[in-house]
Every structure is written in C-alpha cells, then in structure tokens.
C-alpha cells in the first residue's frame, strides 16, 4: 500500500491507500503475500486459510494459529475466517534497513493433525523518507586564480528508502559562475561536484550563496535542501592546489581489524614551492562522526589507520573524503575519496530458538509426531552465515529441515516412560565459516505416561498358614502389586475373584481391602472342615482402559486341639458294659477293648488310655494298654477281688492343653462253668485275632515304609517353606501328608483316627480318609499281632 505525505492532498492519500498484494504458491507449504509499509491497522493482507486449502469452518476446532519470528507481531490472523491483516505499524527501514528484500516469515500451525505451513509476507517500500544532507551549510574557499572547469566535491544527500524512492537528482540555484556535475558511483550513490564556469573576481563579487536541492524519485517526490556559502579570496601567489594521485581510492578491510592497522596511504602533490607546497592531510569537515570514531589519518604522511571497532554487521562500507591542504596564504585544498569495503569474517556464532508445540510427549505417540520448531540465524553473510543443525545424542528424535533455517523436532521411534522418563537433547547449530562457529540449545523432552503396564505381583502364588478358630475379621495376609506407571495409571485396587467353595461363595470366607491389599478372614476357620482354601486376588489400576493381573493364594488352616476324644460303641453309652471273666483266666488275658477317635489330626489326635486310680490295697488285677485301649489281666483273679469290679478308663489326646473322655467297664468274675456259656462268641474273636496276627509281619514292613516316605516328605516341605518364604508365616507348601505317629512303648505304628484331605479350591469333591489302628499286644505275645484299617468317605 502506498501512502502520500504531501500536505493538503487528502484525496490522493485515499487514492494511494489502496493495497496491492500478490499471492502466489511456493511448493505445497509456502504462500507469498506483499503489503506496503506504514499500512494501517486492520489492512487486509490475504485470505490465508483459503490460500492454504483449509476449511474455514474447521479453523477453530483445529486450533488454527499463526506464529511470527521476531519481537513484534506486525501481522495478525482472524481465527474465525482465516484472513491475515496488519496488526501494528510496519516501518520497512526500521525492520530491514536498506536491504533490497524485506520479508516477514510466518508459521501457520494447524492441529488434528498437526501441520505447519510457511507464509512469507514481503514488505513493499513507499516513499516515506525525504533525502537528508549530512550538514546544513558547507563553506568552500576558492581562490580567484582557479581556472574554469575547476571541480569542487560536495557532500551528497542520503535517503533511507530503496529503489526509485531513493534515486536522487540534484539541482543548483541559478548563478553565473557555477554549474553542477553529478556522476553515478553506483545505483544509489552519486558523486556531486561543483564546476567553475568562468573565473572569479573577488573585487566584483566577494561572496556567492548557492542552494543545492536533492530530490528523490518517489511518487510524490520528497525533497531536502542545503545552502552552500562560497567565499572567494583572490590569491596572487599560491594559485596551485594540492592534487592527489587518484581521485578515488578503493580498499578492502577485514572486520575486527586491530587498532593501528594501516588501511591505505594517500599521496598528494603541489607544484608550488616553499611553504605553498607543504601539504597537511586531514579528513574533510563533512566526514560523519561514525567514520571519525573508526579511522584516523596521519597529517604528515597520509597513512589512514584503524582506531575503532570495525564490524561488518554494523556497516558494510565507508566513504571517507580526504583533504590535502597546503601552507600557503591563502591555503589551497585538494580532495580525494576513499571507499572502504568491509570484508566479513566469521565472528558471530549462530543463534538457536526453540518453540515448543507438544510437551510432554505421550509414550504412545506415533512416529512422525512434531515436537518442536527450531529456528536458527547468523548475523554473518555468505558461507559464514549458512547454518546447519544437528541433534545429539542419538535416540528416537530427529531434526527435519522444513524451510531455509527452520527445522522440526520429530519423533521417529518409540518412547517408553518407564525406561526413559525424559530426554535431554542438544541442538547444535554450526555455520559454514572457517573456522566454524557453533551454538547449542538444550532441549528437555519429558515423556508423558500412558497406561501400558498392568500391576504385577512379586510371585504368582502365595502360601499362607492360619490357625483354626481365628477371630472373625482377623488379618491373615497382605498382597501387594506394583505398577511402574504414574499417577492414576499406577493406583492399584484389589478385589477377590469370586467363585464358590462348595455350596458357599468365596466372599463368605475371606475379603480383601481394595486399597491396602490386606486379606481378612470373615469367620473362624475350622481345620476339620476346611484344610486348604485356594482363591485368587485381582489387582487392577485406575488407568483408561484399566489393566489388571491375578495372584493365587493357598491358605492352609492349621489344626488346634479343639476336639476331645470320643469313645466308640459299645462303651460309648452312659450305662457300663458288663464283661464276664472266668476266675481261672491266665495273666495277660484280654477281657475288653476301648476304642476312641479324635476329630483333630497329628499329635492332637494321638490318643492314650489309662485307668483312673482306685483307693485299694494290693495289686490291681486289671490294666489298660497305654495306646491300644485293651483291658487285660495282670494276675489271676481271686475271690477277694469281689465278684464285680467297675473300671473307669480315661482317654486323652496329646494336644496342648490335652482333652479327654471316659469309659466305664463293668467286669463280673464267674467260675469256669458260667464262663462256658459265652465261650462261643469269645472263640470267634480269638480266631479272628489269630488271622490278624498272621498278617502282622507283612503290615509292619508296610507301615515302616509309609512312615519313612512321610518323614522324607515332611522334611522336604519344611525345607521348601524356608527357602521360599520371605517372612513367617508365608511359605510355599503343598498339601500335608497324614500325621504318622510311632509308639515306642508298644513297638507298633498307628495313624490318627482319620486323615481329612479337604482342599477347598472351588471344588466340592469327595475325598477318602484312611484310618489305621494297631492293637496293643501283651509282652508275652510277640509272634502275632493285628492291624485294622478303615476307610471312610467324607465330604
């Protein structure tokens, strides 16, 4: 857009305020616009969404936005309709100086999916700056002896605009003595000289005042003027000015040259003699201050030296006007121009800027996800300003060049937060200078957690030992699962895997706390009813979707002595059973046998028998086997013993504390005739006892083998528990074997009343219990014995 600054031309101001912009596509990801500098706020630049092929209705949902590089947002985009407009005043000269091309680079970012477009907006120059002369007034001392066509250089004007707006023309006010000669040094710079047309006469015109006008080539024209005061003094003797061997000196100077470095040596000569030919070198009065701060000239030998910092990025060239003045009266001056071209050196390291787009990075992000935008720049020029980027250390990220000095940080592999929670990357920008300079930027990429890990237990199966008759609600074990995820993805809750134990649900036996994992027994456990309870606990995290795993628990119910022995018939009744014994029986005759059972197991079910002490004098005629319960004679009965005796037998187990039961046996002593009536029944029992005695030898070896195997199994289980359990009472233990008890007193082996193998793991099957009884043999009978086996079906 062009603006007019000519006062009073309001209509022209409106006419030239129309915007001229050209939209063109560059490749598939760059759009080019142009806008005039000094455009007002809200000036239309282009339909950026339409030109990029985006749907206007989806701009808001796709988070359509524009990011500009720089400290100011000169341009803005309407997020509703995608129109790009001017946001703040744009001064091309302030933004780009005298660079022939001035552009603002924009990055258009669209999410879902993430896309990055590059837009270049060229800033067009308008004629908004007038030419400016370095000084308001310039004085020239010209002797009248100077011949026509003598030339006197003048300081030209400068215009910060570019192109035709900075193309200057000069004009001189009307006079009879001088004309203006302008020569082009370059497209923008011109050599302005004042040319003498006819000889001067100090007596006729002692002083001349001329006006030099500079006009630029813009539309409309902006002008600047300067008054030139020329004082002419007639010289009769010193009529030759010093003359340089060159009108223009050109030299190249490397930036950052040390102070004292000789730039060049200028030489002038004067054909006059004596003091009129002695020359003093100096810079002209119109030399700018920035030149005087960086260069100095030796007044005697003409050496031009560096006295300040030479920076290519500050100024690429210098123009220095040098004067050679003789010592005549009046003094005469010669002029030359020094053009210093500053050569760039690689003294500026690249600059790296990182703009984040997506942090933290989810660990399930797909390959190709753009993480950040990286822009690099270098104030140097040429190869010194060409920058390449690299990324270290090697990993799942890479840098992809998108447009000139723009890169995208892209995920090219998979990331796992549990393995690497964050990546510390270094972006290195290196220029093409020799030696090369570089700059680095640290990039920390955090990895966001997703629920990709299920809770895990330390071991697949836990073995727990619990004593029976526990109080309801007691804590029996704690399960613990770990989840390497974080936050809600690692919050673990516990629950039972419900199933039925026989006819009852598992939840009627145990429960688990959802947060702590503590397992509680909801009711007292009975070893006689339930020896092993097997179930599973599920651990599930709070992620989405939730993940879980199960662990198995084997709860062994340990037996306690909570069941007293029970006497079996025929001696189980309240009324005593009467046994007839002949007065003629021999010592050791078995008159009766007490049988009892105990619902417990192991030592709690190991029974012993003893007669309750009687207050009597002398040796009792009867005794009871300690472990067999057989009542036998200790001597031949006598009439003094009485015809009837009552025996009270106490049956005790080996539990702590021991429990007991009693049985009463009535014994009637009769003569031999009366005892024959019951001999038939007794003979049958004796015959049966004889057959059992024949098998005793075989069964003894069988029982010894069973005891040996059971002992080895118990030792193996104990060793296994010690190795697997981290702390009591945990352990890994299989189902126990029957508790085998050896009675050394009578030299026989016996099992407990019953061996229950109730293992509750959701199955209610029927299992067999094996009971073995061994008779107590008298000391005199060592050739035969009997072993009775009973098999009982239990649920």
Coordinates of N, CA, C and O in Angstrom, one line a residue, residues 53-198:
X53 N -5.7 -23.9 1.4 CA -6.6 -25.0 1.2 C -7.3 -25.6 2.5 O -7.6 -26.7 2.5
X54 N -7.4 -24.7 3.5 CA -8.1 -25.1 4.7 C -9.5 -24.7 4.7 O -9.9 -23.7 4.2
X55 N -10.4 -25.6 5.4 CA -11.8 -25.3 5.5 C -12.0 -24.2 6.6 O -11.5 -24.4 7.7
X56 N -12.7 -23.1 6.2 CA -12.9 -22.0 7.2 C -13.7 -22.5 8.4 O -13.4 -22.1 9.5
X57 N -14.6 -23.4 8.2 CA -15.4 -23.8 9.3 C -14.7 -24.7 10.3 O -15.2 -24.9 11.4
X58 N -13.5 -25.2 9.9 CA -12.8 -26.1 10.8 C -11.6 -25.4 11.5 O -10.8 -26.0 12.2
X59 N -11.5 -24.1 11.3 CA -10.3 -23.4 11.8 C -10.3 -23.4 13.3 O -9.2 -23.6 14.0
X60 N -11.4 -23.2 14.0 CA -11.5 -23.1 15.5 C -11.2 -24.5 16.0 O -10.4 -24.6 17.0
X61 N -11.8 -25.5 15.5 CA -11.6 -26.9 16.1 C -10.2 -27.4 15.9 O -9.7 -28.2 16.6
X62 N -9.5 -26.9 14.8 CA -8.2 -27.4 14.5 C -7.1 -26.4 15.1 O -6.0 -26.5 14.8
X63 N -7.6 -25.5 16.0 CA -6.6 -24.6 16.7 C -5.8 -23.9 15.7 O -4.5 -23.8 15.8
X64 N -6.4 -23.3 14.7 CA -5.7 -22.5 13.7 C -5.0 -21.3 14.3 O -5.6 -20.5 15.0
X65 N -3.7 -21.2 14.1 CA -2.9 -20.0 14.7 C -1.7 -19.7 13.9 O -1.3 -20.6 13.1
X66 N -1.2 -18.5 14.1 CA 0.0 -18.0 13.3 C 1.0 -17.6 14.3 O 0.7 -16.9 15.3
X67 N 2.3 -18.0 14.1 CA 3.4 -17.7 14.9 C 4.4 -16.9 14.0 O 4.8 -17.4 13.0
X68 N 4.8 -15.7 14.5 CA 5.8 -14.9 13.7 C 7.1 -14.9 14.4 O 7.2 -15.0 15.7
X69 N 8.2 -14.8 13.7 CA 9.5 -14.8 14.2 C 9.9 -13.3 14.5 O 9.8 -12.5 13.6
X70 N 10.3 -13.0 15.6 CA 10.6 -11.6 15.9 C 10.0 -11.1 17.2 O 9.3 -11.9 17.9
X71 N 10.3 -9.9 17.6 CA 9.9 -9.4 18.9 C 8.5 -8.7 18.8 O 7.9 -8.5 19.8
X72 N 8.0 -8.4 17.6 CA 6.7 -7.8 17.5 C 5.8 -8.6 16.5 O 6.3 -9.2 15.6
X73 N 4.6 -8.5 16.8 CA 3.6 -9.1 16.0 C 3.0 -8.1 15.0 O 2.0 -7.4 15.3
X74 N 3.7 -7.9 13.9 CA 3.2 -6.9 12.9 C 1.9 -7.4 12.2 O 1.1 -6.5 11.8
X75 N 1.7 -8.7 12.1 CA 0.6 -9.2 11.4 C -0.2 -10.1 12.3 O 0.3 -10.7 13.2
X76 N -1.5 -10.2 12.1 CA -2.4 -11.0 12.9 C -3.4 -11.7 12.0 O -3.6 -11.2 10.8
X77 N -3.9 -12.8 12.4 CA -4.9 -13.6 11.6 C -6.2 -13.7 12.4 O -6.2 -13.9 13.6
X78 N -7.3 -13.6 11.7 CA -8.6 -13.8 12.3 C -8.8 -15.3 12.4 O -8.9 -16.0 11.4
X79 N -8.9 -15.8 13.6 CA -9.1 -17.2 13.8 C -10.4 -17.8 13.3 O -10.6 -19.0 13.2
X80 N -11.4 -16.9 13.1 CA -12.7 -17.3 12.6 C -12.8 -17.5 11.1 O -13.3 -18.5 10.6
X81 N -12.2 -16.6 10.3 CA -12.4 -16.6 8.9 C -11.0 -16.8 8.2 O -11.0 -16.9 7.0
X82 N -9.9 -16.8 8.9 CA -8.6 -17.1 8.3 C -8.1 -15.9 7.5 O -7.2 -16.2 6.6
X83 N -8.5 -14.7 7.7 CA -8.0 -13.5 7.0 C -6.8 -12.9 7.7 O -6.8 -12.7 8.9
X84 N -5.7 -12.7 7.0 CA -4.5 -12.1 7.5 C -4.6 -10.6 7.4 O -4.9 -10.1 6.2
X85 N -4.3 -9.8 8.4 CA -4.4 -8.4 8.4 C -3.2 -7.8 9.2 O -2.6 -8.4 9.9
X86 N -3.0 -6.5 8.9 CA -2.0 -5.7 9.6 C -2.4 -5.5 11.0 O -3.5 -4.9 11.3
X87 N -1.5 -5.8 12.0 CA -1.8 -5.6 13.4 C -1.1 -4.4 14.0 O -1.7 -3.7 14.8
X88 N 0.1 -4.0 13.5 CA 0.7 -2.8 14.0 C 1.5 -2.2 12.9 O 1.8 -2.8 11.8
X89 N 2.0 -1.0 13.1 CA 2.7 -0.2 12.1 C 4.0 -0.9 11.7 O 4.8 -1.4 12.6
X90 N 4.2 -1.0 10.4 CA 5.4 -1.6 9.8 C 6.3 -0.5 9.2 O 5.8 0.1 8.2
X91 N 7.5 -0.4 9.7 CA 8.4 0.6 9.1 C 9.5 -0.3 8.4 O 10.3 -0.9 9.1
X92 N 9.5 -0.3 7.1 CA 10.4 -1.1 6.4 C 11.9 -0.8 6.7 O 12.7 -1.6 6.8
X93 N 12.2 0.5 6.8 CA 13.5 0.9 7.1 C 14.0 0.5 8.5 O 15.1 0.1 8.7
X94 N 13.1 0.5 9.4 CA 13.4 0.1 10.8 C 13.6 -1.5 10.8 O 14.4 -2.0 11.5
X95 N 12.8 -2.1 10.0 CA 12.8 -3.6 10.1 C 13.9 -4.2 9.3 O 14.6 -5.1 9.8
X96 N 14.2 -3.7 8.1 CA 15.2 -4.3 7.2 C 16.3 -3.3 6.8 O 17.2 -3.7 6.0
X97 N 16.3 -2.1 7.2 CA 17.3 -1.1 6.8 C 17.2 -0.9 5.3 O 16.2 -0.7 4.7
X98 N 18.4 -1.0 4.6 CA 18.4 -0.8 3.2 C 18.6 -2.1 2.4 O 19.0 -2.1 1.2
X99 N 18.2 -3.2 3.0 CA 18.2 -4.4 2.3 C 17.2 -4.4 1.2 O 16.1 -3.9 1.3
X100 N 17.6 -4.9 0.0 CA 16.7 -4.8 -1.2 C 15.4 -5.7 -1.0 O 14.4 -5.4 -1.6
X101 N 15.5 -6.7 -0.2 CA 14.4 -7.6 0.1 C 14.0 -7.6 1.6 O 14.9 -7.8 2.4
X102 N 12.8 -7.3 1.9 CA 12.3 -7.3 3.3 C 11.1 -8.1 3.4 O 10.1 -7.9 2.8
X103 N 11.2 -9.2 4.2 CA 10.0 -10.1 4.4 C 9.8 -10.4 5.8 O 10.8 -10.4 6.6
X104 N 8.6 -10.8 6.1 CA 8.2 -11.3 7.5 C 7.8 -12.8 7.3 O 6.9 -13.0 6.4
X105 N 8.4 -13.7 8.0 CA 8.1 -15.1 7.9 C 7.2 -15.5 9.0 O 7.4 -15.2 10.1
X106 N 6.1 -16.1 8.5 CA 5.1 -16.6 9.5 C 5.0 -18.1 9.4 O 5.3 -18.7 8.4
X107 N 4.7 -18.7 10.5 CA 4.4 -20.2 10.6 C 2.9 -20.4 11.0 O 2.5 -20.0 12.0
X108 N 2.2 -21.0 10.1 CA 0.8 -21.3 10.3 C 0.7 -22.7 10.8 O 1.2 -23.7 10.2
X109 N 0.1 -22.9 12.0 CA 0.1 -24.2 12.7 C -1.4 -24.6 12.8 O -2.2 -23.8 13.3
X110 N -1.6 -25.8 12.4 CA -3.0 -26.4 12.5 C -2.8 -27.8 13.2 O -2.0 -28.6 12.9
X111 N -3.7 -28.0 14.2 CA -3.7 -29.3 14.9 C -4.7 -30.2 14.3 O -5.6 -29.8 13.6
X112 N -4.6 -31.5 14.8 CA -5.6 -32.5 14.5 C -5.8 -32.7 13.0 O -6.8 -32.5 12.5
X113 N -4.8 -33.2 12.2 CA -3.5 -33.5 12.6 C -2.6 -32.2 12.6 O -2.9 -31.2 12.0
X114 N -1.4 -32.3 13.2 CA -0.5 -31.2 13.3 C 0.1 -31.0 11.9 O 0.7 -31.8 11.3
X115 N -0.1 -29.7 11.4 CA 0.5 -29.3 10.2 C 1.2 -27.9 10.3 O 0.7 -27.1 11.1
X116 N 2.3 -27.7 9.7 CA 3.0 -26.4 9.7 C 3.2 -25.9 8.3 O 3.7 -26.6 7.5
X117 N 2.7 -24.7 8.1 CA 2.8 -24.0 6.8 C 3.7 -22.8 7.0 O 3.7 -22.2 8.0
X118 N 4.4 -22.4 5.9 CA 5.2 -21.3 6.0 C 4.7 -20.2 5.0 O 4.3 -20.5 3.9
X119 N 4.5 -19.0 5.5 CA 4.0 -17.9 4.8 C 5.0 -16.8 4.8 O 5.6 -16.4 5.9
X120 N 5.3 -16.2 3.7 CA 6.2 -15.1 3.6 C 5.5 -13.8 3.1 O 4.8 -13.9 2.1
X121 N 5.6 -12.8 3.9 CA 4.9 -11.5 3.6 C 6.0 -10.5 3.3 O 6.8 -10.1 4.1
X122 N 6.0 -10.1 2.0 CA 7.0 -9.1 1.6 C 6.5 -7.7 1.9 O 5.4 -7.3 1.6
X123 N 7.4 -6.9 2.5 CA 7.1 -5.5 2.9 C 7.6 -4.6 1.7 O 8.8 -4.5 1.5
X124 N 6.7 -4.0 1.0 CA 7.0 -3.1 -0.1 C 7.3 -1.7 0.5 O 6.7 -1.2 1.4
X125 N 8.3 -1.1 -0.2 CA 8.7 0.3 0.2 C 7.8 1.3 -0.4 O 7.4 1.2 -1.5
X126 N 7.6 2.4 0.4 CA 6.9 3.5 -0.1 C 7.8 4.7 0.2 O 8.7 4.7 1.0
X127 N 7.5 5.8 -0.5 CA 8.4 7.0 -0.4 C 8.0 7.8 0.8 O 7.3 8.8 0.7
X128 N 8.4 7.3 2.0 CA 8.0 7.9 3.3 C 9.2 8.6 3.9 O 9.1 9.0 5.1
X129 N 10.4 8.7 3.3 CA 11.5 9.3 3.9 C 12.1 10.3 2.9 O 12.4 9.9 1.7
X130 N 12.3 11.6 3.3 CA 12.9 12.5 2.4 C 14.4 12.4 2.4 O 15.0 11.8 3.3
X131 N 15.1 12.9 1.3 CA 16.5 12.9 1.3 C 17.0 13.8 2.5 O 16.4 14.8 2.9
X132 N 18.2 13.5 3.0 CA 18.8 14.3 4.1 C 20.3 14.5 3.8 O 21.0 13.6 3.4
X133 N 20.6 15.8 4.0 CA 22.1 16.2 3.8 C 22.7 16.1 5.2 O 22.1 16.3 6.2
X134 N 24.0 15.7 5.2 CA 24.7 15.5 6.5 C 24.9 16.8 7.2 O 25.1 16.8 8.5
X135 N 25.0 17.9 6.5 CA 25.3 19.2 7.2 C 24.3 20.2 6.6 O 23.7 20.1 5.5
X136 N 24.0 21.3 7.4 CA 23.1 22.3 6.9 C 23.8 23.4 6.0 O 23.2 24.0 5.2
X137 N 25.1 23.5 6.2 CA 25.8 24.6 5.5 C 27.2 24.1 5.2 O 27.8 23.4 6.0
X138 N 27.7 24.4 4.0 CA 29.0 24.0 3.6 C 29.8 25.2 3.0 O 29.2 25.9 2.2
X139 N 31.0 25.4 3.5 CA 31.8 26.5 3.0 C 32.9 26.0 2.2 O 33.6 25.0 2.5
X140 N 33.1 26.8 1.1 CA 34.2 26.4 0.1 C 35.1 27.7 0.0 O 34.6 28.8 -0.2
X141 N 36.4 27.4 0.1 CA 37.3 28.5 -0.1 C 38.0 28.3 -1.5 O 38.8 27.4 -1.7
X142 N 37.7 29.2 -2.4 CA 38.2 29.0 -3.8 C 39.0 30.3 -4.2 O 38.4 31.4 -4.2
X143 N 40.2 30.1 -4.5 CA 41.0 31.3 -4.9 C 40.5 31.8 -6.3 O 40.1 31.0 -7.1
X144 N 40.7 33.0 -6.5 CA 40.3 33.5 -7.8 C 41.2 33.1 -8.9 O 40.8 33.2 -10.1
X145 N 42.3 32.5 -8.5 CA 43.2 32.0 -9.6 C 42.7 30.7 -10.2 O 43.3 30.2 -11.1
X146 N 41.7 30.1 -9.6 CA 41.3 28.8 -10.1 C 40.7 29.0 -11.5 O 40.0 29.9 -11.8
X147 N 41.1 28.1 -12.4 CA 40.7 28.2 -13.8 C 39.3 27.7 -13.9 O 38.8 26.9 -13.1
X148 N 38.6 28.1 -15.0 CA 37.3 27.5 -15.3 C 37.4 26.0 -15.4 O 38.5 25.4 -15.8
X149 N 36.4 25.3 -15.2 CA 36.3 23.8 -15.1 C 36.9 23.2 -13.9 O 37.1 22.0 -13.8
X150 N 37.3 24.1 -13.0 CA 37.8 23.5 -11.7 C 36.6 22.9 -11.0 O 35.5 23.4 -11.0
X151 N 36.9 21.8 -10.3 CA 35.8 21.0 -9.7 C 36.0 21.0 -8.1 O 37.1 20.9 -7.6
X152 N 34.9 21.1 -7.5 CA 34.9 21.1 -6.0 C 33.8 20.1 -5.5 O 32.6 20.3 -5.8
X153 N 34.3 19.0 -4.9 CA 33.3 17.9 -4.5 C 32.4 18.4 -3.3 O 32.9 19.2 -2.5
X154 N 31.2 18.0 -3.4 CA 30.2 18.4 -2.4 C 29.7 17.0 -1.7 O 29.7 16.0 -2.4
X155 N 29.3 17.2 -0.5 CA 28.7 16.0 0.2 C 27.3 15.8 -0.3 O 26.4 16.7 -0.2
X156 N 27.0 14.6 -0.8 CA 25.7 14.3 -1.3 C 24.7 14.0 -0.2 O 25.0 13.8 1.0
X157 N 23.4 13.9 -0.6 CA 22.4 13.6 0.4 C 22.2 12.1 0.4 O 22.7 11.3 -0.5
X158 N 21.5 11.6 1.4 CA 21.1 10.2 1.5 C 19.7 10.0 1.8 O 19.0 10.9 2.4
X159 N 19.1 8.9 1.3 CA 17.7 8.6 1.5 C 17.6 7.1 2.0 O 18.1 6.2 1.3
X160 N 17.0 6.9 3.2 CA 16.9 5.5 3.7 C 15.9 4.6 2.9 O 15.9 3.4 3.1
X161 N 15.1 5.2 2.0 CA 14.3 4.3 1.1 C 15.2 3.5 0.1 O 16.4 3.7 0.1
X162 N 14.5 2.7 -0.7 CA 15.3 1.9 -1.6 C 14.6 2.1 -3.0 O 13.5 2.7 -3.1
X163 N 15.3 1.6 -4.0 CA 14.7 1.6 -5.4 C 14.6 3.1 -5.9 O 15.4 4.0 -5.6
X164 N 13.6 3.3 -6.6 CA 13.3 4.6 -7.2 C 13.0 5.6 -6.1 O 13.2 6.8 -6.3
X165 N 12.5 5.2 -5.0 CA 12.3 6.1 -3.9 C 13.6 6.7 -3.3 O 13.5 7.8 -2.6
X166 N 14.7 6.1 -3.5 CA 16.0 6.6 -3.0 C 16.9 7.1 -4.2 O 18.0 7.4 -3.9
X167 N 16.3 7.1 -5.4 CA 17.1 7.6 -6.5 C 17.1 9.1 -6.6 O 16.0 9.7 -6.8
X168 N 18.2 9.7 -6.3 CA 18.2 11.2 -6.0 C 18.7 11.9 -7.3 O 19.6 11.5 -8.0
X169 N 18.1 13.1 -7.5 CA 18.6 14.1 -8.5 C 18.9 15.4 -7.8 O 18.2 15.7 -6.8
X170 N 19.8 16.1 -8.4 CA 20.3 17.4 -7.7 C 20.1 18.5 -8.7 O 20.2 18.4 -9.9
X171 N 19.8 19.7 -8.1 CA 19.7 20.9 -8.9 C 20.4 22.0 -8.1 O 20.4 22.0 -6.9
X172 N 20.9 23.0 -8.8 CA 21.6 24.2 -8.2 C 20.9 25.5 -8.6 O 20.3 25.6 -9.7
X173 N 20.8 26.3 -7.6 CA 20.1 27.6 -7.9 C 20.9 28.4 -9.0 O 22.0 28.2 -9.2
X174 N 20.1 29.2 -9.7 CA 20.6 29.9 -10.9 C 21.7 30.9 -10.4 O 21.6 31.7 -9.5
X175 N 22.9 30.8 -11.2 CA 24.0 31.7 -11.0 C 24.8 31.8 -12.2 O 24.7 30.9 -13.1
X176 N 25.8 32.7 -12.2 CA 26.6 32.9 -13.4 C 27.9 32.2 -13.4 O 28.6 32.1 -14.4
X177 N 28.4 31.7 -12.2 CA 29.7 31.2 -12.1 C 29.8 29.6 -11.9 O 30.9 29.1 -12.3
X178 N 28.8 29.0 -11.4 CA 28.9 27.6 -11.1 C 27.8 26.8 -11.7 O 26.7 27.3 -11.9
X179 N 28.2 25.6 -12.1 CA 27.2 24.6 -12.6 C 27.4 23.3 -11.7 O 28.5 23.2 -11.1
X180 N 26.5 22.4 -11.8 CA 26.5 21.2 -11.0 C 26.8 20.0 -11.9 O 26.2 19.9 -13.0
X181 N 27.8 19.2 -11.5 CA 28.1 18.0 -12.3 C 27.9 16.8 -11.4 O 28.5 16.6 -10.3
X182 N 27.0 15.9 -11.7 CA 26.7 14.7 -10.9 C 27.1 13.4 -11.7 O 26.6 13.2 -12.8
X183 N 27.9 12.6 -11.1 CA 28.3 11.3 -11.7 C 27.8 10.2 -10.8 O 27.9 10.3 -9.5
X184 N 27.4 9.1 -11.4 CA 26.9 8.0 -10.6 C 28.0 7.0 -10.2 O 28.7 6.5 -11.1
X185 N 28.2 6.8 -8.9 CA 29.2 5.8 -8.5 C 28.5 4.4 -8.4 O 29.2 3.4 -8.6
X186 N 27.3 4.4 -8.1 CA 26.5 3.2 -8.0 C 25.1 3.5 -8.2 O 24.7 4.7 -8.5
X187 N 24.2 2.5 -8.1 CA 22.8 2.8 -8.4 C 22.2 3.8 -7.4 O 21.3 4.6 -7.7
X188 N 22.7 3.8 -6.2 CA 22.1 4.7 -5.1 C 23.1 5.9 -4.9 O 22.6 7.0 -4.5
X189 N 24.4 5.7 -4.9 CA 25.4 6.7 -4.6 C 25.8 7.5 -5.8 O 26.1 6.9 -6.9
X190 N 25.9 8.8 -5.7 CA 26.4 9.7 -6.8 C 27.4 10.7 -6.2 O 27.4 11.1 -5.1
X191 N 28.4 11.0 -7.1 CA 29.4 12.0 -6.8 C 29.0 13.3 -7.3 O 28.8 13.5 -8.5
X192 N 28.8 14.3 -6.4 CA 28.3 15.6 -6.7 C 29.5 16.6 -6.7 O 30.2 16.7 -5.6
X193 N 29.7 17.3 -7.8 CA 30.8 18.2 -7.8 C 30.3 19.6 -8.3 O 29.4 19.6 -9.2
X194 N 30.9 20.6 -7.8 CA 30.6 22.0 -8.2 C 31.7 22.4 -9.3 O 32.9 22.3 -9.0
X195 N 31.3 22.8 -10.4 CA 32.2 23.1 -11.5 C 32.2 24.6 -11.8 O 31.1 25.2 -11.9
X196 N 33.4 25.2 -11.8 CA 33.5 26.6 -12.1 C 33.4 26.9 -13.6 O 34.1 26.3 -14.4
X197 N 32.5 27.8 -14.0 CA 32.2 28.1 -15.4 C 33.1 29.2 -15.9 O 33.6 29.2 -17.1
X198 N 33.3 30.2 -15.1 CA 34.2 31.4 -15.5 C 35.0 31.8 -14.3 O 34.6 31.6 -13.2

